[in-house]
Amino acid sequence: MLNEQQIRADFPILARTVHGKPLVYLDSAATAQKPRQVIDALVEYYSRHNANVHRGLHALGDEATELFEQARATVARFLNARDPREIIFVRNTTEAINLVARAYGGRVLGPGDEVWTSAIEHHSNLVPWQRIAAERGATTRYFPMDEEQSLPLASLDLLTRRAKIVALVHVSNAFGTIHPVEQVVAAAHAAGAVVLVDAAQSVPHMPVDVQALGCDFLAFSGHKMCGPMGIGVLWGRLELLEAMDPFLSGGSMIQEVFYDHALWAEPPRKFEAGTPNVADAVGLAAAIRYLDGIGMANIRAHERELVAYGMAALRALPGVRVYGPADPDRHGGVLSFTVDGIHPHDLGTILDQEGIAIRAGQHCCHPAMRALGISGTARASVYLYTLRDELDALVAGIARAREVFALA
């Protein structure tokens, strides 16, 4: 069990007020707040170690390089990767997926081939595949969603030898659905396809073991797991990374350059052109140490309890529909809902006046919202620092909004 008050004391921003009310931060799916340990790591890096990496013949350059590579090793251990060389630092999940689409998809896709995603994907895991498929004469296909905004396992039977890539979100940012990645990987591999997992909403919230999942690529962002903005990770199986061409080219990613050609460095440097984001990699490592100290299983258990409590409380309100699986074991830390008679944007504005921060809209999932026939949802998302009392405040805020719209 988490010591909630001790954890909250680590997050300075949670002590502030908004519109004269105590801040109730329920937007962690958009970005998580940062503990003092991460903030201190960034200050320490820029105060004492700042230098460019892999090139300076001086003490600061050596220190910065060591911290950067230590951060890579920390990420590798966190994911149970076989080798730190499988960890590529990028800006965010979106860049990681674009890297795979270009560097792997651009190499293997051809006319008649298929790229599979699901009907509830974020645009970041849709648009890159649409573009590369169109350029290569391939086709994008979609696993459907059922009445709980989940992937029906029977749809995996649709995979044939034409499938070359399956790109699937682990936990839906829009509905909280947890996908059965292991089963998807087994079906995809049986069809001869590789699997990319969009883990932006799973790595921060639950234990994720890339070897246990059996996937081929996995992407996530640092800022959604208490780390800095501007740093993300692509994990890939080393043999795949070695066979891929670079995504970006320029300095740092080369072995040797001639006037008429160049030879690439080995992974991961082949995919890290230019000066990397060293400070934020160091900050991400600090965030991982912080989360590890609490325990990812403990964080998942805390969120599961909150989501079960929140779903029950929201469903008890008149006119409220909660999306995603009803079973909290299949539901991540996202509570996505609509209130009859109130547009999600109006609800978000009224809640903000109560000091409650949620996300409202289509959550970069236009096709899924269109398929459901709704203009969007209100989304409250929880994390390790969220209190049950804050979900009570959300419920009271919705009741207040219903009064404003004369629905109560």
mmCIF file of C-alpha atoms in Angstrom:
data_model
loop_
_atom_site.group_PDB
_atom_site.id
_atom_site.type_symbol
_atom_site.label_atom_id
_atom_site.label_comp_id
_atom_site.label_asym_id
_atom_site.label_seq_id
_atom_site.Cartn_x
_atom_site.Cartn_y
_atom_site.Cartn_z
ATOM 1 C CA MET A 1 0.000 0.000 0.000
ATOM 2 C CA LEU A 2 1.282 3.472 -0.848
ATOM 3 C CA ASN A 3 1.957 6.145 1.733
ATOM 4 C CA GLU A 4 -0.072 8.756 -0.146
ATOM 5 C CA GLN A 5 0.709 11.736 2.061
ATOM 6 C CA GLN A 6 4.445 11.017 1.986
ATOM 7 C CA ILE A 7 4.326 10.705 -1.806
ATOM 8 C CA ARG A 8 2.369 13.933 -2.220
ATOM 9 C CA ALA A 9 4.970 15.773 -0.129
ATOM 10 C CA ASP A 10 7.479 14.945 -2.898
ATOM 11 C CA PHE A 11 5.442 16.932 -5.479
ATOM 12 C CA PRO A 12 5.669 20.684 -4.791
ATOM 13 C CA ILE A 13 3.004 21.621 -7.339
ATOM 14 C CA LEU A 14 0.317 19.638 -5.512
ATOM 15 C CA ALA A 15 0.443 22.164 -2.659
ATOM 16 C CA ARG A 16 -0.728 25.080 -4.818
ATOM 17 C CA THR A 17 -4.226 26.418 -5.298
ATOM 18 C CA VAL A 18 -6.182 27.155 -8.494
ATOM 19 C CA HIS A 19 -8.923 29.796 -8.504
ATOM 20 C CA GLY A 20 -8.598 29.887 -4.715
ATOM 21 C CA LYS A 21 -9.274 26.152 -4.377
ATOM 22 C CA PRO A 22 -6.826 23.338 -3.578
ATOM 23 C CA LEU A 23 -5.496 21.848 -6.821
ATOM 24 C CA VAL A 24 -7.079 18.521 -7.731
ATOM 25 C CA TYR A 25 -4.891 17.249 -10.552
ATOM 26 C CA LEU A 26 -6.672 14.552 -12.555
ATOM 27 C CA ASP A 27 -4.843 14.987 -15.874
ATOM 28 C CA SER A 28 -1.847 12.713 -15.428
ATOM 29 C CA ALA A 29 -2.563 10.874 -18.688
ATOM 30 C CA ALA A 30 -1.654 14.141 -20.437
ATOM 31 C CA THR A 31 1.442 14.724 -18.323
ATOM 32 C CA ALA A 32 2.435 13.659 -14.850
ATOM 33 C CA GLN A 33 3.653 16.024 -12.156
ATOM 34 C CA LYS A 34 7.320 15.952 -11.155
ATOM 35 C CA PRO A 35 8.712 14.966 -7.753
ATOM 36 C CA ARG A 36 11.431 17.016 -6.115
ATOM 37 C CA GLN A 37 13.897 14.169 -6.783
ATOM 38 C CA VAL A 38 13.555 14.690 -10.555
ATOM 39 C CA ILE A 39 13.673 18.475 -10.287
ATOM 40 C CA ASP A 40 16.815 18.214 -8.131
ATOM 41 C CA ALA A 41 18.470 15.845 -10.646
ATOM 42 C CA LEU A 42 17.971 18.402 -13.426
ATOM 43 C CA VAL A 43 19.360 21.230 -11.283
ATOM 44 C CA GLU A 44 22.331 19.058 -10.264
ATOM 45 C CA TYR A 45 23.104 18.159 -13.886
ATOM 46 C CA TYR A 46 23.029 21.729 -15.177
ATOM 47 C CA SER A 47 24.804 23.063 -12.072
ATOM 48 C CA ARG A 48 27.718 20.603 -12.063
ATOM 49 C CA HIS A 49 27.970 18.310 -15.101
ATOM 50 C CA ASN A 50 26.641 20.058 -18.205
ATOM 51 C CA ALA A 51 28.716 19.277 -21.332
ATOM 52 C CA ASN A 52 28.273 17.588 -24.676
ATOM 53 C CA VAL A 53 28.616 13.809 -24.740
ATOM 54 C CA HIS A 54 30.765 11.297 -26.610
ATOM 55 C CA ARG A 55 33.205 13.942 -27.857
ATOM 56 C CA GLY A 56 34.709 16.128 -25.136
ATOM 57 C CA LEU A 57 38.238 15.289 -23.985
ATOM 58 C CA HIS A 58 37.700 16.865 -20.579
ATOM 59 C CA ALA A 59 36.271 16.005 -17.188
ATOM 60 C CA LEU A 60 32.815 17.527 -17.715
ATOM 61 C CA GLY A 61 32.442 15.734 -21.040
ATOM 62 C CA ASP A 62 33.340 12.449 -19.392
ATOM 63 C CA GLU A 63 30.897 13.051 -16.536
ATOM 64 C CA ALA A 64 28.043 13.978 -18.880
ATOM 65 C CA THR A 65 28.732 10.929 -21.060
ATOM 66 C CA GLU A 66 28.779 8.641 -18.042
ATOM 67 C CA LEU A 67 25.484 10.044 -16.716
ATOM 68 C CA PHE A 68 23.865 9.743 -20.158
ATOM 69 C CA GLU A 69 24.905 6.113 -20.568
ATOM 70 C CA GLN A 70 23.954 5.335 -16.971
ATOM 71 C CA ALA A 71 20.489 6.669 -17.799
ATOM 72 C CA ARG A 72 20.316 4.307 -20.771
ATOM 73 C CA ALA A 73 21.269 1.374 -18.549
ATOM 74 C CA THR A 74 18.637 2.438 -15.983
ATOM 75 C CA VAL A 75 15.930 2.400 -18.654
ATOM 76 C CA ALA A 76 17.126 -0.997 -19.889
ATOM 77 C CA ARG A 77 16.886 -2.509 -16.400
ATOM 78 C CA PHE A 78 13.451 -0.929 -15.870
ATOM 79 C CA LEU A 79 12.086 -2.614 -19.011
ATOM 80 C CA ASN A 80 14.094 -5.839 -18.517
ATOM 81 C CA ALA A 81 15.770 -5.276 -21.888
ATOM 82 C CA ARG A 82 18.544 -7.695 -22.781
ATOM 83 C CA ASP A 83 21.053 -4.970 -23.652
ATOM 84 C CA PRO A 84 21.304 -1.174 -23.079
ATOM 85 C CA ARG A 85 22.039 -0.877 -26.816
ATOM 86 C CA GLU A 86 18.361 -1.655 -27.347
ATOM 87 C CA ILE A 87 17.437 1.693 -25.730
ATOM 88 C CA ILE A 88 17.204 4.705 -28.062
ATOM 89 C CA PHE A 89 16.515 8.136 -26.607
ATOM 90 C CA VAL A 90 14.001 10.164 -28.607
ATOM 91 C CA ARG A 91 11.801 13.175 -27.840
ATOM 92 C CA ASN A 92 8.597 11.276 -27.113
ATOM 93 C CA THR A 93 6.385 8.316 -28.048
ATOM 94 C CA THR A 94 5.338 9.986 -31.287
ATOM 95 C CA GLU A 95 8.923 10.324 -32.485
ATOM 96 C CA ALA A 96 9.657 6.717 -31.523
ATOM 97 C CA ILE A 97 6.727 5.434 -33.591
ATOM 98 C CA ASN A 98 7.720 7.632 -36.542
ATOM 99 C CA LEU A 99 11.251 6.224 -36.279
ATOM 100 C CA VAL A 100 9.985 2.649 -36.570
ATOM 101 C CA ALA A 101 7.522 3.539 -39.336
ATOM 102 C CA ARG A 102 10.299 5.127 -41.415
ATOM 103 C CA ALA A 103 13.330 3.019 -40.568
ATOM 104 C CA TYR A 104 11.604 -0.381 -40.331
ATOM 105 C CA GLY A 105 8.329 0.077 -42.221
ATOM 106 C CA GLY A 106 10.072 1.923 -45.030
ATOM 107 C CA ARG A 107 12.392 -1.047 -45.460
ATOM 108 C CA VAL A 108 9.967 -3.981 -45.272
ATOM 109 C CA LEU A 109 6.632 -2.702 -46.610
ATOM 110 C CA GLY A 110 5.612 -3.117 -50.223
ATOM 111 C CA PRO A 111 2.494 -3.307 -52.407
ATOM 112 C CA GLY A 112 -0.126 -5.642 -50.944
ATOM 113 C CA ASP A 113 1.391 -5.671 -47.468
ATOM 114 C CA GLU A 114 -0.689 -4.724 -44.429
ATOM 115 C CA VAL A 115 -0.073 -2.642 -41.295
ATOM 116 C CA TRP A 116 -2.551 -3.409 -38.505
ATOM 117 C CA THR A 117 -3.564 -1.081 -35.691
ATOM 118 C CA SER A 118 -6.786 -0.894 -33.683
ATOM 119 C CA ALA A 119 -9.915 1.252 -33.841
ATOM 120 C CA ILE A 120 -9.066 3.047 -30.592
ATOM 121 C CA GLU A 121 -5.544 4.214 -31.387
ATOM 122 C CA HIS A 122 -4.176 7.667 -30.636
ATOM 123 C CA HIS A 123 -3.303 9.642 -33.784
ATOM 124 C CA SER A 124 0.382 9.085 -32.982
ATOM 125 C CA ASN A 125 -0.106 5.392 -33.698
ATOM 126 C CA LEU A 126 -2.321 5.936 -36.739
ATOM 127 C CA VAL A 127 -0.977 8.756 -38.894
ATOM 128 C CA PRO A 128 2.661 7.563 -39.196
ATOM 129 C CA TRP A 129 1.400 4.190 -40.442
ATOM 130 C CA GLN A 130 -1.079 5.756 -42.841
ATOM 131 C CA ARG A 131 1.735 7.825 -44.378
ATOM 132 C CA ILE A 132 4.329 5.086 -44.740
ATOM 133 C CA ALA A 133 1.736 2.594 -46.013
ATOM 134 C CA ALA A 134 0.575 5.055 -48.684
ATOM 135 C CA GLU A 135 4.168 5.733 -49.765
ATOM 136 C CA ARG A 136 4.989 2.029 -50.005
ATOM 137 C CA GLY A 137 1.744 0.845 -51.619
ATOM 138 C CA ALA A 138 0.711 -1.018 -48.474
ATOM 139 C CA THR A 139 -2.645 -0.945 -46.653
ATOM 140 C CA THR A 140 -3.588 0.089 -43.106
ATOM 141 C CA ARG A 141 -6.148 -2.169 -41.459
ATOM 142 C CA TYR A 142 -7.836 -1.907 -38.074
ATOM 143 C CA PHE A 143 -8.877 -4.352 -35.389
ATOM 144 C CA PRO A 144 -12.442 -3.353 -34.396
ATOM 145 C CA MET A 145 -13.506 -2.308 -30.905
ATOM 146 C CA ASP A 146 -16.286 -4.000 -28.969
ATOM 147 C CA GLU A 147 -18.951 -2.436 -26.737
ATOM 148 C CA GLU A 148 -16.347 -1.885 -23.968
ATOM 149 C CA GLN A 149 -13.886 -0.152 -26.321
ATOM 150 C CA SER A 150 -11.704 -3.262 -26.208
ATOM 151 C CA LEU A 151 -10.136 -5.345 -28.937
ATOM 152 C CA PRO A 152 -12.152 -8.556 -29.511
ATOM 153 C CA LEU A 153 -9.618 -11.371 -29.531
ATOM 154 C CA ALA A 154 -11.479 -13.116 -32.340
ATOM 155 C CA SER A 155 -10.401 -10.262 -34.606
ATOM 156 C CA LEU A 156 -6.813 -11.538 -34.408
ATOM 157 C CA ASP A 157 -7.958 -14.268 -36.808
ATOM 158 C CA LEU A 158 -8.002 -11.526 -39.475
ATOM 159 C CA LEU A 159 -4.199 -11.515 -39.562
ATOM 160 C CA THR A 160 -2.718 -13.224 -42.603
ATOM 161 C CA ARG A 161 0.764 -13.508 -44.090
ATOM 162 C CA ARG A 162 0.152 -10.104 -45.711
ATOM 163 C CA ALA A 163 0.493 -8.510 -42.254
ATOM 164 C CA LYS A 164 3.999 -7.138 -41.789
ATOM 165 C CA ILE A 165 3.539 -4.828 -38.799
ATOM 166 C CA VAL A 166 1.055 -4.747 -35.912
ATOM 167 C CA ALA A 167 1.146 -1.452 -33.978
ATOM 168 C CA LEU A 168 -1.045 -1.483 -30.889
ATOM 169 C CA VAL A 169 -1.598 0.730 -27.864
ATOM 170 C CA HIS A 170 -1.029 -1.116 -24.577
ATOM 171 C CA VAL A 171 -3.391 1.088 -22.524
ATOM 172 C CA SER A 172 -5.821 3.406 -24.310
ATOM 173 C CA ASN A 173 -5.387 7.086 -23.451
ATOM 174 C CA ALA A 174 -9.024 7.694 -24.436
ATOM 175 C CA PHE A 175 -10.831 4.858 -22.616
ATOM 176 C CA GLY A 176 -8.351 3.181 -20.258
ATOM 177 C CA THR A 177 -8.586 -0.188 -22.024
ATOM 178 C CA ILE A 178 -5.691 -2.550 -21.271
ATOM 179 C CA HIS A 179 -4.949 -4.638 -24.343
ATOM 180 C CA PRO A 180 -3.834 -8.287 -24.051
ATOM 181 C CA VAL A 181 -0.479 -7.617 -25.672
ATOM 182 C CA GLU A 182 0.958 -11.104 -25.143
ATOM 183 C CA GLN A 183 -1.907 -12.685 -27.103
ATOM 184 C CA VAL A 184 -1.638 -10.099 -29.857
ATOM 185 C CA VAL A 185 2.109 -10.712 -30.129
ATOM 186 C CA ALA A 186 1.579 -14.475 -30.406
ATOM 187 C CA ALA A 187 -0.973 -14.058 -33.195
ATOM 188 C CA ALA A 188 1.119 -11.468 -35.032
ATOM 189 C CA HIS A 189 4.290 -13.526 -34.886
ATOM 190 C CA ALA A 190 2.383 -16.574 -36.107
ATOM 191 C CA ALA A 191 1.393 -14.508 -39.148
ATOM 192 C CA GLY A 192 4.991 -13.344 -39.631
ATOM 193 C CA ALA A 193 4.475 -9.740 -38.459
ATOM 194 C CA VAL A 194 6.487 -7.721 -35.967
ATOM 195 C CA VAL A 195 4.739 -5.877 -33.130
ATOM 196 C CA LEU A 196 5.217 -2.311 -31.903
ATOM 197 C CA VAL A 197 3.607 -1.488 -28.546
ATOM 198 C CA ASP A 198 2.614 2.107 -27.786
ATOM 199 C CA ALA A 199 3.283 1.993 -24.054
ATOM 200 C CA ALA A 200 2.836 5.702 -23.277
ATOM 201 C CA GLN A 201 0.022 4.898 -20.821
ATOM 202 C CA SER A 202 1.358 1.597 -19.468
ATOM 203 C CA VAL A 203 5.072 1.985 -18.696
ATOM 204 C CA PRO A 204 4.355 4.833 -16.199
ATOM 205 C CA HIS A 205 1.616 2.907 -14.417
ATOM 206 C CA MET A 206 2.391 -0.810 -14.191
ATOM 207 C CA PRO A 207 5.261 -3.290 -14.440
ATOM 208 C CA VAL A 208 6.247 -3.688 -18.109
ATOM 209 C CA ASP A 209 8.736 -6.384 -19.135
ATOM 210 C CA VAL A 210 9.584 -6.321 -22.823
ATOM 211 C CA GLN A 211 10.877 -9.873 -22.798
ATOM 212 C CA ALA A 212 7.700 -11.151 -21.119
ATOM 213 C CA LEU A 213 5.506 -9.234 -23.578
ATOM 214 C CA GLY A 214 7.461 -10.727 -26.468
ATOM 215 C CA CYS A 215 7.039 -7.604 -28.611
ATOM 216 C CA ASP A 216 9.607 -6.273 -31.081
ATOM 217 C CA PHE A 217 9.424 -2.516 -30.447
ATOM 218 C CA LEU A 218 8.027 -0.503 -27.533
ATOM 219 C CA ALA A 219 7.706 3.267 -27.168
ATOM 220 C CA PHE A 220 6.976 5.591 -24.258
ATOM 221 C CA SER A 221 7.426 9.197 -23.071
ATOM 222 C CA GLY A 222 9.304 10.386 -19.998
ATOM 223 C CA HIS A 223 6.963 13.221 -19.074
ATOM 224 C CA LYS A 224 4.024 10.878 -18.425
ATOM 225 C CA MET A 225 6.040 9.035 -15.734
ATOM 226 C CA CYS A 226 7.247 11.928 -13.558
ATOM 227 C CA GLY A 227 10.186 12.662 -15.883
ATOM 228 C CA PRO A 228 10.921 15.805 -17.913
ATOM 229 C CA MET A 229 9.169 16.784 -21.144
ATOM 230 C CA GLY A 230 11.194 16.280 -24.326
ATOM 231 C CA ILE A 231 12.623 12.844 -23.568
ATOM 232 C CA GLY A 232 11.189 9.499 -24.667
ATOM 233 C CA VAL A 233 12.374 5.994 -25.378
ATOM 234 C CA LEU A 234 12.206 3.514 -28.200
ATOM 235 C CA TRP A 235 13.132 -0.010 -27.194
ATOM 236 C CA GLY A 236 13.760 -2.413 -30.051
ATOM 237 C CA ARG A 237 15.175 -5.902 -30.436
ATOM 238 C CA LEU A 238 18.857 -5.411 -31.199
ATOM 239 C CA GLU A 239 18.878 -7.579 -34.322
ATOM 240 C CA LEU A 240 16.077 -5.451 -35.806
ATOM 241 C CA LEU A 241 17.805 -2.197 -34.899
ATOM 242 C CA GLU A 242 21.034 -3.416 -36.468
ATOM 243 C CA ALA A 243 19.242 -4.170 -39.745
ATOM 244 C CA MET A 244 17.465 -0.794 -39.931
ATOM 245 C CA ASP A 245 18.776 2.342 -41.615
ATOM 246 C CA PRO A 246 18.943 5.598 -39.599
ATOM 247 C CA PHE A 247 15.842 7.741 -39.136
ATOM 248 C CA LEU A 248 17.736 11.052 -39.055
ATOM 249 C CA SER A 249 21.243 11.687 -40.331
ATOM 250 C CA GLY A 250 24.052 14.085 -39.469
ATOM 251 C CA GLY A 251 26.561 14.197 -36.650
ATOM 252 C CA SER A 252 27.041 11.552 -33.965
ATOM 253 C CA MET A 253 25.229 8.774 -35.861
ATOM 254 C CA ILE A 254 28.100 7.962 -38.202
ATOM 255 C CA GLN A 255 31.097 5.676 -38.069
ATOM 256 C CA GLU A 256 32.994 7.336 -40.943
ATOM 257 C CA VAL A 257 32.084 9.836 -43.642
ATOM 258 C CA PHE A 258 33.498 10.166 -47.164
ATOM 259 C CA TYR A 259 32.653 12.725 -49.843
ATOM 260 C CA ASP A 260 30.389 10.261 -51.612
ATOM 261 C CA HIS A 261 28.987 8.122 -48.799
ATOM 262 C CA ALA A 262 28.948 7.452 -45.067
ATOM 263 C CA LEU A 263 29.061 4.441 -42.773
ATOM 264 C CA TRP A 264 26.613 4.306 -39.849
ATOM 265 C CA ALA A 265 27.451 3.821 -36.193
ATOM 266 C CA GLU A 266 26.034 0.820 -34.372
ATOM 267 C CA PRO A 267 22.781 1.097 -32.363
ATOM 268 C CA PRO A 268 21.814 3.044 -30.396
ATOM 269 C CA ARG A 269 23.968 5.906 -31.715
ATOM 270 C CA LYS A 270 22.847 5.195 -35.286
ATOM 271 C CA PHE A 271 19.430 6.554 -34.259
ATOM 272 C CA GLU A 272 20.569 9.472 -32.074
ATOM 273 C CA ALA A 273 21.760 12.064 -34.588
ATOM 274 C CA GLY A 274 23.021 15.379 -33.248
ATOM 275 C CA THR A 275 23.423 16.445 -29.642
ATOM 276 C CA PRO A 276 21.099 14.324 -27.482
ATOM 277 C CA ASN A 277 18.871 15.559 -24.681
ATOM 278 C CA VAL A 278 21.314 14.598 -21.949
ATOM 279 C CA ALA A 279 19.799 16.479 -19.012
ATOM 280 C CA ASP A 280 16.337 15.071 -19.565
ATOM 281 C CA ALA A 281 17.700 11.539 -19.967
ATOM 282 C CA VAL A 282 19.303 12.047 -16.555
ATOM 283 C CA GLY A 283 15.954 13.357 -15.267
ATOM 284 C CA LEU A 284 14.157 10.330 -16.716
ATOM 285 C CA ALA A 285 16.566 8.023 -14.904
ATOM 286 C CA ALA A 286 15.802 9.894 -11.670
ATOM 287 C CA ALA A 287 12.081 9.407 -12.314
ATOM 288 C CA ILE A 288 12.600 5.676 -12.858
ATOM 289 C CA ARG A 289 14.558 5.376 -9.611
ATOM 290 C CA TYR A 290 11.760 7.233 -7.843
ATOM 291 C CA LEU A 291 9.011 4.999 -9.249
ATOM 292 C CA ASP A 292 11.097 1.869 -8.646
ATOM 293 C CA GLY A 293 11.519 2.909 -5.033
ATOM 294 C CA ILE A 294 7.747 2.932 -4.615
ATOM 295 C CA GLY A 295 7.242 -0.199 -6.700
ATOM 296 C CA MET A 296 5.413 -0.411 -10.018
ATOM 297 C CA ALA A 297 3.160 -3.197 -8.721
ATOM 298 C CA ASN A 298 2.177 -0.950 -5.802
ATOM 299 C CA ILE A 299 1.408 1.917 -8.186
ATOM 300 C CA ARG A 300 -0.755 -0.343 -10.347
ATOM 301 C CA ALA A 301 -2.625 -1.635 -7.281
ATOM 302 C CA HIS A 302 -3.215 1.940 -6.083
ATOM 303 C CA GLU A 303 -4.591 3.027 -9.460
ATOM 304 C CA ARG A 304 -6.752 -0.087 -9.797
ATOM 305 C CA GLU A 305 -8.375 0.683 -6.447
ATOM 306 C CA LEU A 306 -8.945 4.315 -7.421
ATOM 307 C CA VAL A 307 -10.400 3.425 -10.816
ATOM 308 C CA ALA A 308 -12.777 0.858 -9.313
ATOM 309 C CA TYR A 309 -13.898 3.467 -6.770
ATOM 310 C CA GLY A 310 -14.209 6.203 -9.383
ATOM 311 C CA MET A 311 -16.147 4.064 -11.871
ATOM 312 C CA ALA A 312 -18.683 3.111 -9.197
ATOM 313 C CA ALA A 313 -19.070 6.725 -8.055
ATOM 314 C CA LEU A 314 -19.483 8.087 -11.581
ATOM 315 C CA ARG A 315 -21.963 5.410 -12.612
ATOM 316 C CA ALA A 316 -24.095 6.269 -9.591
ATOM 317 C CA LEU A 317 -24.602 9.779 -10.986
ATOM 318 C CA PRO A 318 -27.626 10.404 -13.239
ATOM 319 C CA GLY A 319 -26.875 10.793 -16.940
ATOM 320 C CA VAL A 320 -23.226 9.683 -16.688
ATOM 321 C CA ARG A 321 -21.780 7.052 -19.034
ATOM 322 C CA VAL A 322 -18.324 5.643 -18.292
ATOM 323 C CA TYR A 323 -16.347 4.191 -21.212
ATOM 324 C CA GLY A 324 -13.872 1.335 -21.286
ATOM 325 C CA PRO A 325 -13.937 -2.096 -19.616
ATOM 326 C CA ALA A 326 -16.075 -2.411 -16.480
ATOM 327 C CA ASP A 327 -13.557 -4.845 -15.004
ATOM 328 C CA PRO A 328 -10.868 -2.765 -13.220
ATOM 329 C CA ASP A 329 -8.325 -5.526 -13.949
ATOM 330 C CA ARG A 330 -8.691 -4.635 -17.646
ATOM 331 C CA HIS A 331 -8.840 -0.882 -17.035
ATOM 332 C CA GLY A 332 -5.861 1.476 -16.634
ATOM 333 C CA GLY A 333 -5.804 4.757 -14.732
ATOM 334 C CA VAL A 334 -8.149 6.633 -17.090
ATOM 335 C CA LEU A 335 -11.790 7.424 -16.307
ATOM 336 C CA SER A 336 -13.437 8.564 -19.529
ATOM 337 C CA PHE A 337 -17.063 9.617 -19.333
ATOM 338 C CA THR A 338 -19.859 11.760 -20.702
ATOM 339 C CA VAL A 339 -22.632 13.605 -18.885
ATOM 340 C CA ASP A 340 -25.966 13.907 -20.668
ATOM 341 C CA GLY A 341 -26.770 17.538 -21.467
ATOM 342 C CA ILE A 342 -23.254 18.892 -20.829
ATOM 343 C CA HIS A 343 -20.547 19.151 -23.466
ATOM 344 C CA PRO A 344 -17.198 17.811 -22.150
ATOM 345 C CA HIS A 345 -15.561 21.212 -22.758
ATOM 346 C CA ASP A 346 -18.214 22.966 -20.646
ATOM 347 C CA LEU A 347 -17.778 20.382 -17.913
ATOM 348 C CA GLY A 348 -14.004 20.858 -17.965
ATOM 349 C CA THR A 349 -14.417 24.637 -17.651
ATOM 350 C CA ILE A 350 -16.764 24.377 -14.682
ATOM 351 C CA LEU A 351 -14.510 21.854 -12.942
ATOM 352 C CA ASP A 352 -11.526 24.128 -13.477
ATOM 353 C CA GLN A 353 -13.301 26.830 -11.483
ATOM 354 C CA GLU A 354 -13.435 24.295 -8.637
ATOM 355 C CA GLY A 355 -9.673 23.732 -8.904
ATOM 356 C CA ILE A 356 -10.145 20.364 -10.648
ATOM 357 C CA ALA A 357 -7.976 19.691 -13.719
ATOM 358 C CA ILE A 358 -9.284 17.124 -16.202
ATOM 359 C CA ARG A 359 -8.945 16.697 -19.982
ATOM 360 C CA ALA A 360 -11.967 17.116 -22.259
ATOM 361 C CA GLY A 361 -12.348 16.464 -25.968
ATOM 362 C CA GLN A 362 -11.427 13.774 -28.456
ATOM 363 C CA HIS A 363 -8.038 12.928 -26.900
ATOM 364 C CA CYS A 364 -6.384 12.756 -30.356
ATOM 365 C CA CYS A 365 -8.643 9.791 -31.186
ATOM 366 C CA HIS A 366 -10.928 11.281 -33.845
ATOM 367 C CA PRO A 367 -11.796 7.970 -35.584
ATOM 368 C CA ALA A 368 -12.761 6.267 -32.310
ATOM 369 C CA MET A 369 -14.957 9.161 -31.208
ATOM 370 C CA ARG A 370 -16.546 9.277 -34.646
ATOM 371 C CA ALA A 371 -17.242 5.541 -34.476
ATOM 372 C CA LEU A 372 -18.944 5.984 -31.110
ATOM 373 C CA GLY A 373 -21.001 8.922 -32.406
ATOM 374 C CA ILE A 374 -19.836 11.313 -29.694
ATOM 375 C CA SER A 375 -18.096 14.684 -29.818
ATOM 376 C CA GLY A 376 -15.677 13.668 -27.094
ATOM 377 C CA THR A 377 -15.479 12.690 -23.454
ATOM 378 C CA ALA A 378 -14.367 14.123 -20.150
ATOM 379 C CA ARG A 379 -11.267 12.307 -18.939
ATOM 380 C CA ALA A 380 -10.052 12.102 -15.349
ATOM 381 C CA SER A 381 -6.764 10.257 -14.989
ATOM 382 C CA VAL A 382 -5.103 9.133 -11.772
ATOM 383 C CA TYR A 383 -1.528 8.413 -10.714
ATOM 384 C CA LEU A 384 0.456 7.455 -7.644
ATOM 385 C CA TYR A 385 -0.242 10.808 -5.936
ATOM 386 C CA THR A 386 -4.022 10.774 -6.498
ATOM 387 C CA LEU A 387 -6.291 10.562 -3.449
ATOM 388 C CA ARG A 388 -9.735 8.998 -3.168
ATOM 389 C CA ASP A 389 -10.891 12.358 -1.779
ATOM 390 C CA GLU A 390 -9.990 13.931 -5.117
ATOM 391 C CA LEU A 391 -12.379 11.600 -6.926
ATOM 392 C CA ASP A 392 -15.034 12.636 -4.410
ATOM 393 C CA ALA A 393 -14.277 16.242 -5.378
ATOM 394 C CA LEU A 394 -14.726 15.310 -9.044
ATOM 395 C CA VAL A 395 -18.129 13.773 -8.332
ATOM 396 C CA ALA A 396 -19.168 16.897 -6.366
ATOM 397 C CA GLY A 397 -17.942 19.061 -9.250
ATOM 398 C CA ILE A 398 -20.070 17.130 -11.753
ATOM 399 C CA ALA A 399 -23.083 17.589 -9.479
ATOM 400 C CA ARG A 400 -22.309 21.331 -9.421
ATOM 401 C CA ALA A 401 -22.140 21.361 -13.243
ATOM 402 C CA ARG A 402 -25.527 19.648 -13.462
ATOM 403 C CA GLU A 403 -26.942 22.402 -11.249
ATOM 404 C CA VAL A 404 -25.445 25.065 -13.527
ATOM 405 C CA PHE A 405 -27.148 23.453 -16.528
ATOM 406 C CA ALA A 406 -30.405 23.014 -14.559
ATOM 407 C CA LEU A 407 -30.155 19.236 -14.852
ATOM 408 C CA ALA A 408 -30.255 18.498 -11.133
#
